Amino acid sequence: MSENQNSQSFPEESTEQNTEEPQTSDNNDSGVVKKSFGFGFSGPLPPPSILSQNDEIVPNGAERIMQMAEQQLQHRIEMEKRLVEEDTRQGARGQNYALIVSLVAFASAVILGVTGNETAATIIAGIDIIALATVFIVGKTMALKAKDLEDPDIN
């Protein structure tokens, strides 16, 4: 997972004044000024000014919101840890199965070669070697592409 996805974003407070000059229409010359203000924030938690207002509505509301954010963070960390562990186990399982298939193919080629079926032995051994080389090359290429996607600034 990339570093940007793991990092926490902090709340940002902003006020916007959409119009600064008086707006008058041709139909209404009363000189009425229209102004609009906006407030927004981004991130998992509201800014402290709003967070403290939650205590006025719900007793201990700010503390409950903080606990909820901490629990969500712990859950996310645990799920990412499990995902990495399962990916590692799956990769190891795949390598073990590939080893078994390769050994069976190689043993079959040896047995066929010893019993006088050199053509069949050569074909099976050739297919086995080509398959292993292809998987190795494709695996390395995919790993390099994944690494480039995670951190394109390295190259």
Short mmCIF file of C-alpha atoms in Angstrom, two decimals, residues 68-155:
data_model
loop_
_atom_site.label_atom_id
_atom_site.label_comp_id
_atom_site.label_asym_id
_atom_site.label_seq_id
_atom_site.Cartn_x
_atom_site.Cartn_y
_atom_site.Cartn_z
CA MET A 68 -14.20 5.85 17.26
CA ALA A 69 -11.41 7.26 15.07
CA GLU A 70 -8.77 5.35 17.06
CA GLN A 71 -10.74 2.10 16.79
CA GLN A 72 -11.16 2.60 13.04
CA LEU A 73 -7.42 3.19 12.68
CA GLN A 74 -6.62 0.02 14.67
CA HIS A 75 -9.08 -1.95 12.55
CA ARG A 76 -7.51 -0.67 9.33
CA ILE A 77 -4.00 -1.53 10.56
CA GLU A 78 -5.13 -5.04 11.53
CA MET A 79 -6.82 -5.62 8.16
CA GLU A 80 -3.74 -4.45 6.24
CA LYS A 81 -1.56 -6.72 8.37
CA ARG A 82 -3.81 -9.70 7.64
CA LEU A 83 -3.81 -8.87 3.94
CA VAL A 84 0.00 -8.82 3.80
CA GLU A 85 0.22 -12.09 5.75
CA GLU A 86 -2.30 -13.80 3.46
CA ASP A 87 -0.53 -12.55 0.33
CA THR A 88 2.72 -13.98 1.68
CA ARG A 89 1.09 -17.35 2.45
CA GLN A 90 -0.56 -17.44 -0.96
CA GLY A 91 2.75 -16.73 -2.70
CA ALA A 92 4.49 -19.48 -0.74
CA ARG A 93 1.69 -21.93 -1.56
CA GLY A 94 1.95 -21.09 -5.25
CA GLN A 95 5.70 -21.63 -5.21
CA ASN A 96 5.29 -24.99 -3.47
CA TYR A 97 2.71 -26.15 -6.03
CA ALA A 98 4.94 -25.00 -8.89
CA LEU A 99 7.86 -26.92 -7.40
CA ILE A 100 5.76 -30.09 -7.13
CA VAL A 101 4.51 -29.81 -10.72
CA SER A 102 8.04 -29.15 -12.01
CA LEU A 103 9.50 -32.10 -10.10
CA VAL A 104 6.76 -34.42 -11.38
CA ALA A 105 7.35 -33.25 -14.96
CA PHE A 106 11.12 -33.63 -14.58
CA ALA A 107 10.74 -37.11 -13.03
CA SER A 108 8.39 -38.10 -15.86
CA ALA A 109 10.92 -36.89 -18.42
CA VAL A 110 13.71 -38.86 -16.73
CA ILE A 111 11.60 -42.03 -16.58
CA LEU A 112 10.58 -41.65 -20.22
CA GLY A 113 14.21 -41.02 -21.23
CA VAL A 114 15.48 -44.09 -19.36
CA THR A 115 12.78 -46.32 -20.87
CA GLY A 116 13.69 -45.34 -24.41
CA ASN A 117 11.13 -42.63 -25.13
CA GLU A 118 13.64 -39.85 -25.70
CA THR A 119 11.32 -37.78 -27.89
CA ALA A 120 8.55 -37.67 -25.27
CA ALA A 121 11.12 -37.01 -22.54
CA THR A 122 12.58 -34.10 -24.50
CA ILE A 123 9.14 -32.60 -25.15
CA ILE A 124 8.07 -32.84 -21.49
CA ALA A 125 11.39 -31.49 -20.19
CA GLY A 126 11.34 -28.68 -22.76
CA ILE A 127 7.80 -27.66 -21.85
CA ASP A 128 8.74 -27.75 -18.16
CA ILE A 129 11.79 -25.53 -18.67
CA ILE A 130 9.93 -23.08 -20.91
CA ALA A 131 7.05 -22.85 -18.41
CA LEU A 132 9.43 -22.20 -15.50
CA ALA A 133 11.35 -19.55 -17.43
CA THR A 134 8.12 -17.84 -18.51
CA VAL A 135 6.71 -17.77 -14.99
CA PHE A 136 9.99 -16.43 -13.63
CA ILE A 137 10.23 -13.66 -16.24
CA VAL A 138 6.55 -12.68 -15.95
CA GLY A 139 6.79 -12.67 -12.14
CA LYS A 140 9.83 -10.39 -12.16
CA THR A 141 8.20 -8.06 -14.70
CA MET A 142 5.01 -7.81 -12.66
CA ALA A 143 7.00 -7.16 -9.47
CA LEU A 144 8.91 -4.33 -11.16
CA LYS A 145 5.69 -2.79 -12.49
CA ALA A 146 4.08 -2.99 -9.05
CA LYS A 147 7.14 -1.35 -7.51
CA ASP A 148 7.01 1.44 -10.10
CA LEU A 149 3.33 2.03 -9.35
CA GLU A 150 4.00 2.28 -5.62
CA ASP A 151 6.90 4.73 -5.89
CA PRO A 152 7.36 6.23 -9.37
CA ASP A 153 9.98 8.76 -8.12
CA ILE A 154 12.67 6.07 -7.71
CA ASN A 155 13.40 5.80 -11.46
#
